[in-house]
Amino acid sequence: MTKMNPADPLQYAAALRRQRTRAPRVVLYSHDTLGFGHLRRNMLLAQAIRECGHDPEVLLVAGMREAGAFALPAGVDCLTLPAYAKASDGTYHARDLGIGVDALCDIRAATIRAAVKNFQPDLMIVDNVPAVPSTNWARPCAH
């Protein structure tokens, strides 16, 4: 093991690179309930992360099956979750499965947990709605 001096950031970073036995791993998660904006942003982030050096591996976790239809850069893969749909009254329901929103939330949460546990990312970036603007708005769960 290389002795590292945290007071010297360049020496510390170089020592960490020498010790690394695998490429850095990043997970980008977006709930993707409506439109392609979140997906587009995460795909651009994945591309930028890949271009920053160190050949990181990036796993996109997307909430819409259309995510799998886009070409991804080398080193980037995509896990798609069963989708939510947003009703005209602002509530959510399963887009295609005949299950309740709580069951859909549980399936998605278990899938995300399993992916993160097995992929073991060094960094996870979550794109989600941080606040609820009104009491009538029922957003998807945030597990």
PDB file of C-alpha atoms in Angstrom:
ATOM      1  CA  MET A   1       0.000   0.000   0.000  1.00  0.00           C
ATOM      2  CA  THR A   2       1.278   3.423  -0.946  1.00  0.00           C
ATOM      3  CA  LYS A   3       1.659   5.879   1.902  1.00  0.00           C
ATOM      4  CA  MET A   4      -0.372   8.976   1.063  1.00  0.00           C
ATOM      5  CA  ASN A   5      -0.156  12.512   2.341  1.00  0.00           C
ATOM      6  CA  PRO A   6      -3.649  14.059   2.234  1.00  0.00           C
ATOM      7  CA  ALA A   7      -2.020  17.499   2.613  1.00  0.00           C
ATOM      8  CA  ASP A   8      -0.629  17.166  -0.933  1.00  0.00           C
ATOM      9  CA  PRO A   9      -3.688  16.766  -3.195  1.00  0.00           C
ATOM     10  CA  LEU A  10      -1.674  15.908  -6.322  1.00  0.00           C
ATOM     11  CA  GLN A  11       0.311  13.202  -4.537  1.00  0.00           C
ATOM     12  CA  TYR A  12      -2.879  11.891  -2.915  1.00  0.00           C
ATOM     13  CA  ALA A  13      -4.760  11.729  -6.246  1.00  0.00           C
ATOM     14  CA  ALA A  14      -1.835  10.000  -7.972  1.00  0.00           C
ATOM     15  CA  ALA A  15      -1.608   7.411  -5.196  1.00  0.00           C
ATOM     16  CA  LEU A  16      -5.344   6.732  -5.417  1.00  0.00           C
ATOM     17  CA  ARG A  17      -5.062   6.204  -9.176  1.00  0.00           C
ATOM     18  CA  ARG A  18      -2.238   3.688  -8.675  1.00  0.00           C
ATOM     19  CA  GLN A  19      -4.263   1.794  -6.079  1.00  0.00           C
ATOM     20  CA  ARG A  20      -7.469   1.640  -8.114  1.00  0.00           C
ATOM     21  CA  THR A  21      -8.117  -1.893  -9.357  1.00  0.00           C
ATOM     22  CA  ARG A  22     -11.113  -1.003 -11.542  1.00  0.00           C
ATOM     23  CA  ALA A  23     -12.454   1.924 -13.482  1.00  0.00           C
ATOM     24  CA  PRO A  24     -14.417   4.506 -11.503  1.00  0.00           C
ATOM     25  CA  ARG A  25     -18.149   3.821 -11.564  1.00  0.00           C
ATOM     26  CA  VAL A  26     -20.967   6.339 -11.714  1.00  0.00           C
ATOM     27  CA  VAL A  27     -24.738   5.842 -11.541  1.00  0.00           C
ATOM     28  CA  LEU A  28     -27.040   8.511 -12.954  1.00  0.00           C
ATOM     29  CA  TYR A  29     -30.674   8.109 -11.884  1.00  0.00           C
ATOM     30  CA  SER A  30     -33.680   9.999 -13.136  1.00  0.00           C
ATOM     31  CA  HIS A  31     -37.334   9.253 -12.472  1.00  0.00           C
ATOM     32  CA  ASP A  32     -38.336  10.284 -16.035  1.00  0.00           C
ATOM     33  CA  THR A  33     -42.061  10.607 -15.546  1.00  0.00           C
ATOM     34  CA  LEU A  34     -42.854  12.998 -18.355  1.00  0.00           C
ATOM     35  CA  GLY A  35     -40.969  13.965 -21.499  1.00  0.00           C
ATOM     36  CA  PHE A  36     -37.360  13.409 -22.420  1.00  0.00           C
ATOM     37  CA  GLY A  37     -35.700  16.303 -20.570  1.00  0.00           C
ATOM     38  CA  HIS A  38     -34.331  14.303 -17.630  1.00  0.00           C
ATOM     39  CA  LEU A  39     -33.140  11.520 -19.904  1.00  0.00           C
ATOM     40  CA  ARG A  40     -31.436  13.957 -22.269  1.00  0.00           C
ATOM     41  CA  ARG A  41     -29.694  15.699 -19.375  1.00  0.00           C
ATOM     42  CA  ASN A  42     -28.425  12.401 -17.945  1.00  0.00           C
ATOM     43  CA  MET A  43     -27.217  11.216 -21.345  1.00  0.00           C
ATOM     44  CA  LEU A  44     -25.268  14.475 -21.743  1.00  0.00           C
ATOM     45  CA  LEU A  45     -23.860  14.046 -18.224  1.00  0.00           C
ATOM     46  CA  ALA A  46     -22.840  10.467 -19.028  1.00  0.00           C
ATOM     47  CA  GLN A  47     -21.024  11.617 -22.142  1.00  0.00           C
ATOM     48  CA  ALA A  48     -19.245  14.437 -20.257  1.00  0.00           C
ATOM     49  CA  ILE A  49     -18.239  12.057 -17.446  1.00  0.00           C
ATOM     50  CA  ARG A  50     -16.797   9.620 -19.985  1.00  0.00           C
ATOM     51  CA  GLU A  51     -14.814  12.425 -21.626  1.00  0.00           C
ATOM     52  CA  CYS A  52     -13.284  13.696 -18.369  1.00  0.00           C
ATOM     53  CA  GLY A  53     -10.681  10.926 -18.246  1.00  0.00           C
ATOM     54  CA  HIS A  54     -10.049   7.846 -16.109  1.00  0.00           C
ATOM     55  CA  ASP A  55     -12.404   5.762 -18.356  1.00  0.00           C
ATOM     56  CA  PRO A  56     -15.299   5.687 -15.892  1.00  0.00           C
ATOM     57  CA  GLU A  57     -18.118   3.208 -16.339  1.00  0.00           C
ATOM     58  CA  VAL A  58     -21.542   4.867 -16.243  1.00  0.00           C
ATOM     59  CA  LEU A  59     -24.873   3.200 -15.534  1.00  0.00           C
ATOM     60  CA  LEU A  60     -27.951   5.233 -16.442  1.00  0.00           C
ATOM     61  CA  VAL A  61     -31.055   4.251 -14.480  1.00  0.00           C
ATOM     62  CA  ALA A  62     -34.045   5.591 -16.362  1.00  0.00           C
ATOM     63  CA  GLY A  63     -37.743   5.533 -15.648  1.00  0.00           C
ATOM     64  CA  MET A  64     -38.934   5.177 -19.236  1.00  0.00           C
ATOM     65  CA  ARG A  65     -38.400   2.322 -21.672  1.00  0.00           C
ATOM     66  CA  GLU A  66     -37.633   4.739 -24.512  1.00  0.00           C
ATOM     67  CA  ALA A  67     -34.250   5.339 -22.866  1.00  0.00           C
ATOM     68  CA  GLY A  68     -33.051   2.031 -24.297  1.00  0.00           C
ATOM     69  CA  ALA A  69     -33.677   3.242 -27.865  1.00  0.00           C
ATOM     70  CA  PHE A  70     -30.857   5.803 -27.855  1.00  0.00           C
ATOM     71  CA  ALA A  71     -27.258   5.135 -28.810  1.00  0.00           C
ATOM     72  CA  LEU A  72     -24.977   5.373 -25.789  1.00  0.00           C
ATOM     73  CA  PRO A  73     -21.252   6.124 -25.666  1.00  0.00           C
ATOM     74  CA  ALA A  74     -18.814   3.285 -25.013  1.00  0.00           C
ATOM     75  CA  GLY A  75     -18.639   2.552 -21.286  1.00  0.00           C
ATOM     76  CA  VAL A  76     -22.249   3.623 -20.691  1.00  0.00           C
ATOM     77  CA  ASP A  77     -25.192   1.269 -20.245  1.00  0.00           C
ATOM     78  CA  CYS A  78     -28.816   1.787 -19.348  1.00  0.00           C
ATOM     79  CA  LEU A  79     -31.205   0.081 -16.944  1.00  0.00           C
ATOM     80  CA  THR A  80     -34.838   0.948 -17.603  1.00  0.00           C
ATOM     81  CA  LEU A  81     -37.476   0.727 -14.903  1.00  0.00           C
ATOM     82  CA  PRO A  82     -41.203   0.101 -15.241  1.00  0.00           C
ATOM     83  CA  ALA A  83     -42.713   3.468 -16.023  1.00  0.00           C
ATOM     84  CA  TYR A  84     -44.969   5.909 -14.237  1.00  0.00           C
ATOM     85  CA  ALA A  85     -47.555   7.961 -16.113  1.00  0.00           C
ATOM     86  CA  LYS A  86     -48.888  11.304 -14.968  1.00  0.00           C
ATOM     87  CA  ALA A  87     -52.661  11.855 -15.071  1.00  0.00           C
ATOM     88  CA  SER A  88     -54.248  15.181 -15.974  1.00  0.00           C
ATOM     89  CA  ASP A  89     -54.990  15.812 -12.269  1.00  0.00           C
ATOM     90  CA  GLY A  90     -51.250  15.558 -11.462  1.00  0.00           C
ATOM     91  CA  THR A  91     -51.361  12.117  -9.842  1.00  0.00           C
ATOM     92  CA  TYR A  92     -49.206   9.202 -10.941  1.00  0.00           C
ATOM     93  CA  HIS A  93     -50.044   5.624 -11.846  1.00  0.00           C
ATOM     94  CA  ALA A  94     -48.305   2.681 -13.498  1.00  0.00           C
ATOM     95  CA  ARG A  95     -47.953   3.473 -17.202  1.00  0.00           C
ATOM     96  CA  ASP A  96     -48.530  -0.025 -18.532  1.00  0.00           C
ATOM     97  CA  LEU A  97     -48.631  -2.485 -15.645  1.00  0.00           C
ATOM     98  CA  GLY A  98     -51.928  -3.221 -13.936  1.00  0.00           C
ATOM     99  CA  ILE A  99     -50.562  -2.529 -10.472  1.00  0.00           C
ATOM    100  CA  GLY A 100     -50.982   0.278  -7.982  1.00  0.00           C
ATOM    101  CA  VAL A 101     -48.508   3.108  -7.607  1.00  0.00           C
ATOM    102  CA  ASP A 102     -47.202   1.688  -4.303  1.00  0.00           C
ATOM    103  CA  ALA A 103     -46.418  -1.665  -5.915  1.00  0.00           C
ATOM    104  CA  LEU A 104     -44.743   0.093  -8.842  1.00  0.00           C
ATOM    105  CA  CYS A 105     -42.696   2.170  -6.414  1.00  0.00           C
ATOM    106  CA  ASP A 106     -41.611  -1.005  -4.578  1.00  0.00           C
ATOM    107  CA  ILE A 107     -40.541  -2.733  -7.819  1.00  0.00           C
ATOM    108  CA  ARG A 108     -38.544   0.293  -8.919  1.00  0.00           C
ATOM    109  CA  ALA A 109     -36.908   0.738  -5.509  1.00  0.00           C
ATOM    110  CA  ALA A 110     -35.883  -2.937  -5.304  1.00  0.00           C
ATOM    111  CA  THR A 111     -34.454  -2.807  -8.824  1.00  0.00           C
ATOM    112  CA  ILE A 112     -32.453   0.341  -8.104  1.00  0.00           C
ATOM    113  CA  ARG A 113     -31.130  -1.090  -4.813  1.00  0.00           C
ATOM    114  CA  ALA A 114     -30.043  -4.326  -6.531  1.00  0.00           C
ATOM    115  CA  ALA A 115     -28.324  -2.445  -9.360  1.00  0.00           C
ATOM    116  CA  VAL A 116     -26.454  -0.114  -7.000  1.00  0.00           C
ATOM    117  CA  LYS A 117     -25.477  -2.940  -4.647  1.00  0.00           C
ATOM    118  CA  ASN A 118     -24.017  -5.020  -7.470  1.00  0.00           C
ATOM    119  CA  PHE A 119     -22.513  -2.228  -9.577  1.00  0.00           C
ATOM    120  CA  GLN A 120     -20.910  -0.610  -6.495  1.00  0.00           C
ATOM    121  CA  PRO A 121     -20.612   2.933  -7.855  1.00  0.00           C
ATOM    122  CA  ASP A 122     -18.115   5.447  -6.556  1.00  0.00           C
ATOM    123  CA  LEU A 123     -20.638   8.225  -7.219  1.00  0.00           C
ATOM    124  CA  MET A 124     -24.411   8.326  -7.660  1.00  0.00           C
ATOM    125  CA  ILE A 125     -26.201  11.379  -9.017  1.00  0.00           C
ATOM    126  CA  VAL A 126     -29.961  11.465  -8.481  1.00  0.00           C
ATOM    127  CA  ASP A 127     -32.129  13.776 -10.565  1.00  0.00           C
ATOM    128  CA  ASN A 128     -35.446  14.052  -8.750  1.00  0.00           C
ATOM    129  CA  VAL A 129     -38.027  16.617  -7.730  1.00  0.00           C
ATOM    130  CA  PRO A 130     -36.638  18.078  -4.473  1.00  0.00           C
ATOM    131  CA  ALA A 131     -39.849  19.683  -3.169  1.00  0.00           C
ATOM    132  CA  VAL A 132     -43.581  19.325  -3.529  1.00  0.00           C
ATOM    133  CA  PRO A 133     -45.107  22.686  -4.577  1.00  0.00           C
ATOM    134  CA  SER A 134     -48.686  21.819  -3.641  1.00  0.00           C
ATOM    135  CA  THR A 135     -50.490  19.393  -1.351  1.00  0.00           C
ATOM    136  CA  ASN A 136     -52.558  18.057  -4.290  1.00  0.00           C
ATOM    137  CA  TRP A 137     -49.504  16.813  -6.122  1.00  0.00           C
ATOM    138  CA  ALA A 138     -48.662  13.140  -5.670  1.00  0.00           C
ATOM    139  CA  ARG A 139     -45.152  12.559  -6.955  1.00  0.00           C
ATOM    140  CA  PRO A 140     -43.525   9.156  -7.458  1.00  0.00           C
ATOM    141  CA  CYS A 141     -41.787   7.691  -4.461  1.00  0.00           C
ATOM    142  CA  ALA A 142     -38.166   8.630  -3.844  1.00  0.00           C
ATOM    143  CA  HIS A 143     -36.514   5.454  -2.560  1.00  0.00           C
TER     144      HIS A 143
END
